[in-house]
Amino acid sequence: MSQLLIGGGRSLQGEVAIQGAKNSVLPILAATILTRSRVELRGCPRLRDVDASVRILETLGCRAGWDGDSLTVDTAGLNGWTISDILMREMRSSAIFLGAILARCGQAELSYPGGCELGPRPIDLHLAGLRELGAEIDDAGGILHCTAAHMAGSEIVLSLPSVGATENLMLAACGAEGTTVISNAAREPEIVNLQNFLNACGGKVSGAGGSTVVVEGGRTLHGGVYTVMPDRIAAATYLCAAASAGGEIFLRGAREQHLSTVTAALREAGCDIRSDAAGIVLSCRGQLKAIRPVRTAPYPGFPTDAQAVLMAALLRHRGATVFEENIFENRYRHVDELTRMGAEIRVMGRVAVVTGVETLRGASVRCTDLRGGAALCVAALAAQGETKVSAIDHIDRGYQDLAGDLRALGADIVRTEE
Ligand code: UD1
């Protein structure tokens, strides 16, 4: 098992290029099924979740291959519509394949993605929307048998703006005859990117980025070349790393408009942040100060995926800051690990109060989930002595090379085998 050894106390200096976005490339990989052809994805991050998506595509009869940071997928030979339970459980967002397989094959069989480290991960909104498009879905002991000989465009109102449900329904709607209107859709930049990808392949989708997404279905899609957008959560992580350790960094390719709530919080805490088309510069000197409550919310609100890393950046700040987690039930699992490093955090239900401490000390800590794992690294950069971070396979799900990027910024961090 790999682990990270991090020596704290060095400020960060320099530049890193931001990897392609995990949460954008995963739905795009599902969408390649609709093209029945070759798609080259440039700037594709090499991540465990991307590997899992590729394995799903391969078991369905598709071909895939890497050339540097380009991933080429050819879905012409797709000849299956079943995803095994093992593959479904490997990646929690595997449900996103359902809409695309149904649109292409008229049937699909897969199991529930199951609960995850963040708490239950229901897909009821995905299934209700697919039924509205005409799919018949039977749940036989946790295996979903789905058939949709003829899907027809429909008006779907989501009871909450689920990212995954919006993406799944956009893909299914491409295979439905007529127009589908998805109301109360999620507005995340990754949804806009999925729309752009579908349109680049000959689809007709509009409205993404707003609350109503309109899909004209029944069009024949074609392949092409597409560049993956920069990962806003990786960018938020490195901004928080520099806020924690101090210093000045430049994140090439990061787009501030995708993470303005995160940069607003860091500015309020005392960081100096500038950005332009090339990327974001953060400089941070001296002690951070307390900020107004951080409440996670669907985009454009504060992202739940950046909650843990911001909390880690504020552990030594002056005063106390309140966090309120409103998206996932179980998203404070990193708190116990941060406490081992000397952090002072009280959790009451969905609220966590972080009181700044004078010093953090290196400790032996364990990743509980992807972003929680990244938060441990952010905290370790500011701790006295060495921190050993184990169970880093969680981190590998979403960061191409967290240790290499932080090392390029001057951090004392190495990856070793336990
Ligand atoms: C996506 C992101 C994840 C991010 C999350 C919220 C990907 C691969 N993952 O996950 O990193 O943390 O958005 O920004 O893009 N819900 C239901 N029923 C459903 C679907 C969702 O109740 O059918 C609930 C969930 O339990 C959760 C909330 O809706 O409480 C938001 O979930 P959702 O937006 O669907 O997140 P994901 O797409 O799973």
CSV table of C-alpha atoms and ligand atoms in Angstrom, one decimal:
chain,number,residue,atom,x,y,z
A,1,MET,CA,0.0,0.0,0.0
A,2,SER,CA,1.3,3.5,-0.9
A,3,GLN,CA,1.5,6.3,1.6
A,4,LEU,CA,2.6,9.9,1.6
A,5,LEU,CA,5.3,11.3,3.9
A,6,ILE,CA,5.0,15.1,4.3
A,7,GLY,CA,7.4,17.3,6.1
A,8,GLY,CA,5.6,20.5,7.2
A,9,GLY,CA,6.7,24.0,7.5
A,10,ARG,CA,7.9,24.9,4.0
A,11,SER,CA,6.1,27.6,2.1
A,12,LEU,CA,5.0,27.0,-1.5
A,13,GLN,CA,6.4,28.8,-4.5
A,14,GLY,CA,6.1,28.3,-8.2
A,15,GLU,CA,3.8,27.1,-10.8
A,16,VAL,CA,1.7,24.0,-11.7
A,17,ALA,CA,-0.6,23.2,-14.6
A,18,ILE,CA,-4.1,22.1,-13.5
A,19,GLN,CA,-5.1,18.6,-14.6
A,20,GLY,CA,-8.2,17.9,-16.6
A,21,ALA,CA,-11.4,17.7,-14.6
A,22,LYS,CA,-12.4,14.3,-13.2
A,23,ASN,CA,-16.1,15.3,-12.9
A,24,SER,CA,-16.2,16.5,-16.5
A,25,VAL,CA,-14.4,13.6,-18.1
A,26,LEU,CA,-16.5,10.9,-16.4
A,27,PRO,CA,-19.8,11.9,-18.0
A,28,ILE,CA,-18.1,12.6,-21.3
A,29,LEU,CA,-16.7,9.1,-21.3
A,30,ALA,CA,-20.3,7.8,-20.8
A,31,ALA,CA,-21.4,10.2,-23.6
A,32,THR,CA,-18.9,8.7,-26.1
A,33,ILE,CA,-21.2,5.7,-26.2
A,34,LEU,CA,-23.7,7.9,-28.1
A,35,THR,CA,-21.2,8.7,-30.9
A,36,ARG,CA,-20.8,5.1,-32.2
A,37,SER,CA,-17.4,6.3,-33.3
A,38,ARG,CA,-13.9,7.5,-32.2
A,39,VAL,CA,-13.5,10.3,-29.7
A,40,GLU,CA,-10.1,11.7,-28.7
A,41,LEU,CA,-10.1,13.4,-25.3
A,42,ARG,CA,-7.1,15.7,-24.9
A,43,GLY,CA,-5.9,16.8,-21.5
A,44,CYS,CA,-7.5,13.7,-20.0
A,45,PRO,CA,-6.4,13.1,-16.4
A,46,ARG,CA,-5.0,9.6,-15.6
A,47,LEU,CA,-7.1,8.7,-12.5
A,48,ARG,CA,-8.5,5.6,-10.9
A,49,ASP,CA,-12.0,6.7,-11.7
A,50,VAL,CA,-11.1,7.3,-15.4
A,51,ASP,CA,-9.5,3.8,-15.5
A,52,ALA,CA,-12.7,2.4,-14.0
A,53,SER,CA,-14.8,4.1,-16.7
A,54,VAL,CA,-12.5,2.8,-19.4
A,55,ARG,CA,-12.9,-0.7,-18.0
A,56,ILE,CA,-16.7,-0.3,-18.2
A,57,LEU,CA,-16.4,0.8,-21.8
A,58,GLU,CA,-14.2,-2.1,-22.6
A,59,THR,CA,-16.5,-4.7,-21.1
A,60,LEU,CA,-19.3,-3.2,-23.3
A,61,GLY,CA,-17.1,-4.0,-26.4
A,62,CYS,CA,-15.6,-0.5,-26.9
A,63,ARG,CA,-11.8,0.1,-27.4
A,64,ALA,CA,-9.7,2.7,-25.6
A,65,GLY,CA,-6.0,3.7,-25.6
A,66,TRP,CA,-3.8,6.4,-24.2
A,67,ASP,CA,-1.2,8.5,-26.0
A,68,GLY,CA,0.4,10.8,-23.5
A,69,ASP,CA,-2.5,12.8,-22.0
A,70,SER,CA,-4.9,11.9,-24.8
A,71,LEU,CA,-7.4,9.1,-24.3
A,72,THR,CA,-9.0,7.8,-27.5
A,73,VAL,CA,-12.2,5.8,-27.2
A,74,ASP,CA,-13.9,4.0,-30.0
A,75,THR,CA,-17.4,3.0,-29.2
A,76,ALA,CA,-18.3,1.7,-32.7
A,77,GLY,CA,-18.0,-2.0,-31.6
A,78,LEU,CA,-20.2,-1.7,-28.5
A,79,ASN,CA,-22.0,-5.0,-28.2
A,80,GLY,CA,-23.2,-5.2,-24.6
A,81,TRP,CA,-25.4,-3.4,-22.2
A,82,THR,CA,-24.6,-5.0,-18.9
A,83,ILE,CA,-22.2,-3.6,-16.2
A,84,SER,CA,-21.1,-6.0,-13.5
A,85,ASP,CA,-21.7,-5.3,-9.9
A,86,ILE,CA,-17.9,-5.2,-9.3
A,87,LEU,CA,-17.4,-2.5,-11.8
A,88,MET,CA,-20.5,-0.6,-10.6
A,89,ARG,CA,-19.1,-0.5,-7.1
A,90,GLU,CA,-15.6,0.5,-8.1
A,91,MET,CA,-16.7,4.0,-9.0
A,92,ARG,CA,-19.7,5.8,-7.4
A,93,SER,CA,-20.6,7.8,-10.5
A,94,SER,CA,-21.0,4.6,-12.7
A,95,ALA,CA,-24.7,5.2,-12.8
A,96,ILE,CA,-24.1,7.9,-15.4
A,97,PHE,CA,-23.6,5.1,-18.0
A,98,LEU,CA,-27.3,4.1,-17.7
A,99,GLY,CA,-28.7,6.9,-19.7
A,100,ALA,CA,-26.1,6.5,-22.5
A,101,ILE,CA,-26.5,2.7,-22.8
A,102,LEU,CA,-30.3,3.0,-22.8
A,103,ALA,CA,-30.1,5.7,-25.5
A,104,ARG,CA,-27.9,3.5,-27.7
A,105,CYS,CA,-29.1,0.0,-27.0
A,106,GLY,CA,-32.7,0.4,-25.8
A,107,GLN,CA,-31.8,-1.8,-22.8
A,108,ALA,CA,-29.4,-1.8,-19.9
A,109,GLU,CA,-28.6,-4.0,-16.9
A,110,LEU,CA,-26.6,-2.8,-14.0
A,111,SER,CA,-26.6,-2.7,-10.2
A,112,TYR,CA,-26.9,0.3,-7.9
A,113,PRO,CA,-23.7,2.2,-7.4
A,114,GLY,CA,-24.3,1.6,-3.7
A,115,GLY,CA,-23.6,3.8,-0.7
A,116,CYS,CA,-20.2,5.5,-0.4
A,117,GLU,CA,-17.9,7.0,2.1
A,118,LEU,CA,-19.9,10.3,2.0
A,119,GLY,CA,-23.2,8.5,3.0
A,120,PRO,CA,-26.1,7.1,0.9
A,121,ARG,CA,-25.9,7.8,-2.8
A,122,PRO,CA,-29.4,7.4,-4.0
A,123,ILE,CA,-30.2,7.4,-7.8
A,124,ASP,CA,-34.0,7.8,-7.4
A,125,LEU,CA,-34.0,11.1,-9.4
A,126,HIS,CA,-32.1,9.4,-12.2
A,127,LEU,CA,-34.5,6.5,-12.4
A,128,ALA,CA,-37.7,8.7,-12.1
A,129,GLY,CA,-36.4,10.9,-15.0
A,130,LEU,CA,-35.6,7.9,-17.2
A,131,ARG,CA,-39.1,6.5,-16.6
A,132,GLU,CA,-40.5,9.8,-17.7
A,133,LEU,CA,-38.6,9.4,-21.0
A,134,GLY,CA,-40.3,6.0,-21.4
A,135,ALA,CA,-37.9,3.5,-19.8
A,136,GLU,CA,-39.2,0.6,-17.9
A,137,ILE,CA,-37.0,-0.2,-14.9
A,138,ASP,CA,-37.4,-3.3,-12.7
A,139,ASP,CA,-35.3,-3.7,-9.5
A,140,ALA,CA,-34.6,-7.4,-9.0
A,141,GLY,CA,-32.6,-7.7,-5.8
A,142,GLY,CA,-30.5,-4.7,-6.5
A,143,ILE,CA,-30.0,-5.4,-10.2
A,144,LEU,CA,-31.7,-2.9,-12.4
A,145,HIS,CA,-33.3,-4.3,-15.6
A,146,CYS,CA,-34.0,-1.4,-17.9
A,147,THR,CA,-35.7,-1.4,-21.3
A,148,ALA,CA,-36.7,1.5,-23.5
A,149,ALA,CA,-37.6,0.4,-27.0
A,150,HIS,CA,-38.8,3.9,-27.8
A,151,MET,CA,-37.9,6.8,-25.6
A,152,ALA,CA,-39.8,10.1,-26.2
A,153,GLY,CA,-38.9,13.6,-25.1
A,154,SER,CA,-40.6,14.8,-22.0
A,155,GLU,CA,-40.7,17.6,-19.4
A,156,ILE,CA,-38.7,16.5,-16.3
A,157,VAL,CA,-38.7,18.5,-13.1
A,158,LEU,CA,-35.9,17.5,-10.7
A,159,SER,CA,-36.8,17.9,-7.1
A,160,LEU,CA,-33.2,18.9,-6.4
A,161,PRO,CA,-30.5,19.9,-8.8
A,162,SER,CA,-28.5,16.7,-8.8
A,163,VAL,CA,-25.4,16.8,-11.0
A,164,GLY,CA,-25.5,13.1,-11.8
A,165,ALA,CA,-29.2,13.0,-12.6
A,166,THR,CA,-28.9,16.0,-14.9
A,167,GLU,CA,-26.1,14.4,-16.8
A,168,ASN,CA,-27.7,11.0,-17.0
A,169,LEU,CA,-30.9,12.5,-18.3
A,170,MET,CA,-29.1,14.7,-20.9
A,171,LEU,CA,-27.5,11.6,-22.3
A,172,ALA,CA,-30.7,9.5,-22.3
A,173,ALA,CA,-32.6,12.4,-23.9
A,174,CYS,CA,-30.2,12.5,-26.8
A,175,GLY,CA,-31.6,9.0,-27.7
A,176,ALA,CA,-35.3,10.0,-27.2
A,177,GLU,CA,-37.4,11.3,-30.1
A,178,GLY,CA,-38.4,14.9,-29.7
A,179,THR,CA,-37.6,17.6,-27.1
A,180,THR,CA,-36.7,17.0,-23.5
A,181,VAL,CA,-36.8,19.9,-21.0
A,182,ILE,CA,-35.0,19.3,-17.7
A,183,SER,CA,-36.1,21.8,-15.1
A,184,ASN,CA,-34.2,22.6,-11.8
A,185,ALA,CA,-31.2,21.1,-13.5
A,186,ALA,CA,-27.8,21.3,-11.9
A,187,ARG,CA,-25.8,24.3,-13.1
A,188,GLU,CA,-22.2,23.1,-12.6
A,189,PRO,CA,-19.5,24.0,-15.2
A,190,GLU,CA,-19.2,20.3,-15.9
A,191,ILE,CA,-22.8,20.3,-17.1
A,192,VAL,CA,-22.0,23.1,-19.5
A,193,ASN,CA,-19.0,21.1,-20.6
A,194,LEU,CA,-21.1,18.0,-21.3
A,195,GLN,CA,-23.4,20.1,-23.4
A,196,ASN,CA,-20.5,21.5,-25.3
A,197,PHE,CA,-19.2,18.0,-25.9
A,198,LEU,CA,-22.5,16.7,-27.1
A,199,ASN,CA,-23.0,19.7,-29.4
A,200,ALA,CA,-19.4,19.3,-30.8
A,201,CYS,CA,-20.5,15.8,-31.7
A,202,GLY,CA,-23.6,16.9,-33.6
A,203,GLY,CA,-26.1,17.0,-30.7
A,204,LYS,CA,-28.5,19.9,-30.0
A,205,VAL,CA,-28.5,20.8,-26.3
A,206,SER,CA,-29.0,24.3,-24.9
A,207,GLY,CA,-29.5,26.0,-21.5
A,208,ALA,CA,-26.7,24.3,-19.5
A,209,GLY,CA,-25.3,26.6,-16.9
A,210,GLY,CA,-28.9,27.7,-16.2
A,211,SER,CA,-31.7,25.8,-14.5
A,212,THR,CA,-33.4,24.6,-17.6
A,213,VAL,CA,-31.6,22.3,-20.1
A,214,VAL,CA,-33.3,21.5,-23.4
A,215,VAL,CA,-32.2,18.5,-25.4
A,216,GLU,CA,-33.4,17.9,-29.0
A,217,GLY,CA,-33.2,14.1,-29.2
A,218,GLY,CA,-33.0,11.7,-32.1
A,219,ARG,CA,-29.9,13.2,-33.8
A,220,THR,CA,-27.1,11.1,-35.0
A,221,LEU,CA,-23.9,12.0,-33.2
A,222,HIS,CA,-20.4,11.7,-34.6
A,223,GLY,CA,-16.9,11.5,-33.0
A,224,GLY,CA,-14.2,14.1,-32.8
A,225,VAL,CA,-11.5,15.7,-30.7
A,226,TYR,CA,-12.3,17.4,-27.5
A,227,THR,CA,-10.2,19.0,-24.8
A,228,VAL,CA,-11.2,18.4,-21.2
A,229,MET,CA,-11.8,21.5,-19.0
A,230,PRO,CA,-9.5,22.2,-16.1
A,231,ASP,CA,-10.4,20.7,-12.7
A,232,ARG,CA,-11.8,23.3,-10.4
A,233,ILE,CA,-11.6,21.1,-7.3
A,234,ALA,CA,-7.9,20.3,-7.9
A,235,ALA,CA,-7.4,24.1,-8.4
A,236,ALA,CA,-9.2,24.8,-5.1
A,237,THR,CA,-7.1,22.1,-3.4
A,238,TYR,CA,-3.8,23.8,-4.4
A,239,LEU,CA,-5.1,27.3,-3.5
A,240,CYS,CA,-5.9,25.9,-0.1
A,241,ALA,CA,-2.5,24.2,0.1
A,242,ALA,CA,-0.8,27.5,-0.4
A,243,ALA,CA,-3.1,29.3,2.0
A,244,SER,CA,-2.2,26.7,4.6
A,245,ALA,CA,1.6,26.6,4.0
A,246,GLY,CA,2.0,30.3,2.9
A,247,GLY,CA,3.9,31.4,-0.2
A,248,GLU,CA,3.0,32.4,-3.7
A,249,ILE,CA,1.8,30.0,-6.4
A,250,PHE,CA,0.5,30.2,-10.0
A,251,LEU,CA,-2.1,27.7,-11.2
A,252,ARG,CA,-1.8,27.5,-14.9
A,253,GLY,CA,-5.1,26.9,-16.6
A,254,ALA,CA,-7.3,27.4,-13.5
A,255,ARG,CA,-10.4,29.4,-14.2
A,256,GLU,CA,-11.5,31.7,-11.3
A,257,GLN,CA,-15.0,32.0,-12.6
A,258,HIS,CA,-15.5,28.3,-11.8
A,259,LEU,CA,-14.4,28.6,-8.2
A,260,SER,CA,-15.3,32.2,-7.2
A,261,THR,CA,-16.9,31.1,-3.9
A,262,VAL,CA,-13.7,29.4,-2.9
A,263,THR,CA,-11.5,32.4,-3.9
A,264,ALA,CA,-13.9,34.7,-2.1
A,265,ALA,CA,-13.5,32.7,1.1
A,266,LEU,CA,-9.7,32.7,0.8
A,267,ARG,CA,-9.6,36.4,0.1
A,268,GLU,CA,-11.8,37.0,3.2
A,269,ALA,CA,-9.3,35.0,5.2
A,270,GLY,CA,-6.5,37.2,4.0
A,271,CYS,CA,-5.0,35.7,0.8
A,272,ASP,CA,-4.2,37.9,-2.1
A,273,ILE,CA,-5.6,36.4,-5.3
A,274,ARG,CA,-5.4,37.6,-8.9
A,275,SER,CA,-6.5,35.8,-12.0
A,276,ASP,CA,-6.6,36.2,-15.8
A,277,ALA,CA,-7.1,34.0,-18.8
A,278,ALA,CA,-3.8,32.1,-18.1
A,279,GLY,CA,-4.7,31.1,-14.6
A,280,ILE,CA,-4.8,32.1,-10.9
A,281,VAL,CA,-2.1,33.5,-8.7
A,282,LEU,CA,-2.5,33.2,-4.9
A,283,SER,CA,-0.1,34.8,-2.4
A,284,CYS,CA,-0.5,34.4,1.3
A,285,ARG,CA,1.7,35.8,4.0
A,286,GLY,CA,1.0,35.8,7.7
A,287,GLN,CA,-1.8,34.3,9.7
A,288,LEU,CA,-5.2,33.8,8.2
A,289,LYS,CA,-8.3,35.2,9.9
A,290,ALA,CA,-11.8,33.8,10.6
A,291,ILE,CA,-14.4,34.1,7.8
A,292,ARG,CA,-18.2,34.2,7.6
A,293,PRO,CA,-19.9,30.8,7.7
A,294,VAL,CA,-19.1,28.5,4.8
A,295,ARG,CA,-22.3,26.8,3.6
A,296,THR,CA,-22.0,24.2,0.9
A,297,ALA,CA,-24.7,24.4,-1.8
A,298,PRO,CA,-25.3,23.4,-5.4
A,299,TYR,CA,-23.3,25.5,-7.9
A,300,PRO,CA,-22.8,28.5,-8.0
A,301,GLY,CA,-22.8,28.0,-4.2
A,302,PHE,CA,-19.7,26.8,-2.2
A,303,PRO,CA,-18.8,23.4,-3.5
A,304,THR,CA,-19.1,20.5,-1.1
A,305,ASP,CA,-15.9,19.1,-2.7
A,306,ALA,CA,-13.9,22.0,-1.5
A,307,GLN,CA,-15.2,22.0,2.1
A,308,ALA,CA,-12.6,19.7,3.5
A,309,VAL,CA,-9.6,21.4,1.9
A,310,LEU,CA,-10.7,24.9,3.0
A,311,MET,CA,-11.3,23.6,6.5
A,312,ALA,CA,-7.7,22.2,6.5
A,313,ALA,CA,-6.3,25.6,5.4
A,314,LEU,CA,-8.0,27.4,8.3
A,315,LEU,CA,-6.8,25.2,11.1
A,316,ARG,CA,-4.3,27.7,12.4
A,317,HIS,CA,-6.3,30.9,11.7
A,318,ARG,CA,-7.2,33.6,14.2
A,319,GLY,CA,-10.6,33.0,15.7
A,320,ALA,CA,-13.3,30.5,14.7
A,321,THR,CA,-15.1,29.7,11.5
A,322,VAL,CA,-18.3,27.8,11.0
A,323,PHE,CA,-18.9,25.2,8.2
A,324,GLU,CA,-22.3,23.9,7.2
A,325,GLU,CA,-22.4,20.9,5.0
A,326,ASN,CA,-25.7,20.7,3.1
A,327,ILE,CA,-25.1,18.3,0.3
A,328,PHE,CA,-23.8,15.0,1.8
A,329,GLU,CA,-24.7,13.5,5.2
A,330,ASN,CA,-21.3,12.1,6.0
A,331,ARG,CA,-18.8,14.6,4.9
A,332,TYR,CA,-16.8,15.4,8.1
A,333,ARG,CA,-14.9,12.1,8.3
A,334,HIS,CA,-11.6,13.9,7.8
A,335,VAL,CA,-12.3,15.8,11.1
A,336,ASP,CA,-11.1,13.0,13.4
A,337,GLU,CA,-7.9,12.7,11.4
A,338,LEU,CA,-7.3,16.4,11.5
A,339,THR,CA,-7.8,16.3,15.2
A,340,ARG,CA,-4.9,13.9,15.5
A,341,MET,CA,-2.7,16.7,14.1
A,342,GLY,CA,-3.9,19.0,16.9
A,343,ALA,CA,-6.8,20.7,15.1
A,344,GLU,CA,-9.7,21.9,17.2
A,345,ILE,CA,-12.9,21.1,15.4
A,346,ARG,CA,-16.4,20.5,16.9
A,347,VAL,CA,-19.0,18.8,14.8
A,348,MET,CA,-22.7,19.0,15.6
A,349,GLY,CA,-24.7,17.3,12.8
A,350,ARG,CA,-24.2,19.2,9.6
A,351,VAL,CA,-22.2,22.0,11.3
A,352,ALA,CA,-18.5,22.1,12.2
A,353,VAL,CA,-16.8,24.8,14.1
A,354,VAL,CA,-13.1,25.2,13.5
A,355,THR,CA,-11.2,27.1,16.2
A,356,GLY,CA,-7.7,28.1,15.2
A,357,VAL,CA,-4.8,26.6,17.1
A,358,GLU,CA,-1.3,27.9,17.5
A,359,THR,CA,0.5,24.9,16.0
A,360,LEU,CA,-0.3,21.6,14.2
A,361,ARG,CA,1.9,18.6,14.7
A,362,GLY,CA,2.7,15.8,12.2
A,363,ALA,CA,0.9,12.6,12.9
A,364,SER,CA,0.0,9.3,11.3
A,365,VAL,CA,-3.4,9.8,9.6
A,366,ARG,CA,-5.6,7.9,7.2
A,367,CYS,CA,-7.6,9.1,4.2
A,368,THR,CA,-11.3,8.6,4.7
A,369,ASP,CA,-12.4,9.7,1.3
A,370,LEU,CA,-11.0,11.6,-1.8
A,371,ARG,CA,-11.3,15.2,-0.7
A,372,GLY,CA,-10.9,14.4,3.0
A,373,GLY,CA,-7.6,12.8,2.0
A,374,ALA,CA,-6.5,15.9,0.1
A,375,ALA,CA,-7.4,17.9,3.2
A,376,LEU,CA,-5.0,15.9,5.3
A,377,CYS,CA,-2.2,16.8,2.9
A,378,VAL,CA,-3.2,20.5,3.0
A,379,ALA,CA,-3.0,20.4,6.8
A,380,ALA,CA,0.3,18.5,6.9
A,381,LEU,CA,2.0,21.2,4.9
A,382,ALA,CA,1.5,23.6,7.9
A,383,ALA,CA,2.3,21.0,10.6
A,384,GLN,CA,5.5,20.8,12.6
A,385,GLY,CA,7.3,17.6,11.8
A,386,GLU,CA,6.4,14.7,9.6
A,387,THR,CA,2.9,13.5,8.7
A,388,LYS,CA,2.3,10.0,7.3
A,389,VAL,CA,-0.9,9.8,5.2
A,390,SER,CA,-2.1,6.3,4.5
A,391,ALA,CA,-5.0,4.8,2.4
A,392,ILE,CA,-4.1,7.2,-0.4
A,393,ASP,CA,-5.9,5.2,-3.0
A,394,HIS,CA,-8.8,7.5,-2.2
A,395,ILE,CA,-6.6,10.5,-3.4
A,396,ASP,CA,-5.7,8.6,-6.6
A,397,ARG,CA,-9.3,8.5,-7.5
A,398,GLY,CA,-9.3,12.2,-8.2
A,399,TYR,CA,-5.7,13.7,-8.3
A,400,GLN,CA,-3.4,12.7,-11.1
A,401,ASP,CA,-0.2,13.5,-9.1
A,402,LEU,CA,-1.0,15.4,-5.9
A,403,ALA,CA,2.5,14.6,-4.5
A,404,GLY,CA,4.3,15.6,-7.7
A,405,ASP,CA,2.4,18.8,-8.0
A,406,LEU,CA,3.0,19.8,-4.4
A,407,ARG,CA,6.7,18.9,-4.7
A,408,ALA,CA,6.9,21.1,-7.8
A,409,LEU,CA,5.7,23.9,-5.6
A,410,GLY,CA,8.5,23.2,-3.1
A,411,ALA,CA,6.7,21.0,-0.6
A,412,ASP,CA,8.6,18.2,1.2
A,413,ILE,CA,6.4,15.3,0.1
A,414,VAL,CA,7.3,11.8,-1.1
A,415,ARG,CA,5.2,8.7,-2.0
A,416,THR,CA,6.5,5.5,-0.6
A,417,GLU,CA,5.3,1.9,-0.2
A,418,GLU,CA,4.3,0.8,3.3
B,1,UD1,C1,-21.4,15.1,-8.2
B,1,UD1,C2,-19.9,15.0,-8.2
B,1,UD1,C3,-19.3,15.1,-6.7
B,1,UD1,C4,-19.9,16.3,-6.0
B,1,UD1,C5,-21.4,16.3,-6.1
B,1,UD1,C6,-22.1,17.5,-5.5
B,1,UD1,C7,-19.3,13.7,-10.1
B,1,UD1,C8,-18.7,12.5,-10.7
B,1,UD1,N1,-19.4,13.8,-8.8
B,1,UD1,O1,-21.8,13.9,-7.5
B,1,UD1,O2,-17.9,15.2,-6.8
B,1,UD1,O3,-19.6,16.1,-4.6
B,1,UD1,O4,-21.8,16.2,-7.5
B,1,UD1,O5,-21.5,18.7,-6.1
B,1,UD1,O6,-19.6,14.7,-10.9
B,1,UD1,N2,-29.5,12.9,-4.6
B,1,UD1,C9,-30.7,12.2,-4.4
B,1,UD1,N3,-31.2,11.4,-5.4
B,1,UD1,C10,-30.6,11.3,-6.6
B,1,UD1,C11,-29.4,12.0,-6.8
B,1,UD1,C12,-28.8,12.7,-5.8
B,1,UD1,O7,-31.2,12.3,-3.3
B,1,UD1,O8,-31.1,10.6,-7.4
B,1,UD1,C13,-28.9,13.7,-3.6
B,1,UD1,C14,-27.5,13.1,-3.1
B,1,UD1,O9,-27.7,12.2,-2.1
B,1,UD1,C15,-26.9,14.4,-2.6
B,1,UD1,C16,-27.4,15.5,-3.5
B,1,UD1,O10,-28.5,14.9,-4.1
B,1,UD1,O11,-27.3,14.7,-1.3
B,1,UD1,C17,-26.4,15.9,-4.6
B,1,UD1,O12,-26.0,14.8,-5.3
B,1,UD1,P1,-25.5,14.9,-6.8
B,1,UD1,O13,-25.6,16.3,-7.3
B,1,UD1,O14,-26.3,13.9,-7.6
B,1,UD1,O15,-24.0,14.4,-6.8
B,1,UD1,P2,-23.3,13.4,-7.7
B,1,UD1,O16,-23.7,13.6,-9.1
B,1,UD1,O17,-23.4,12.1,-7.1
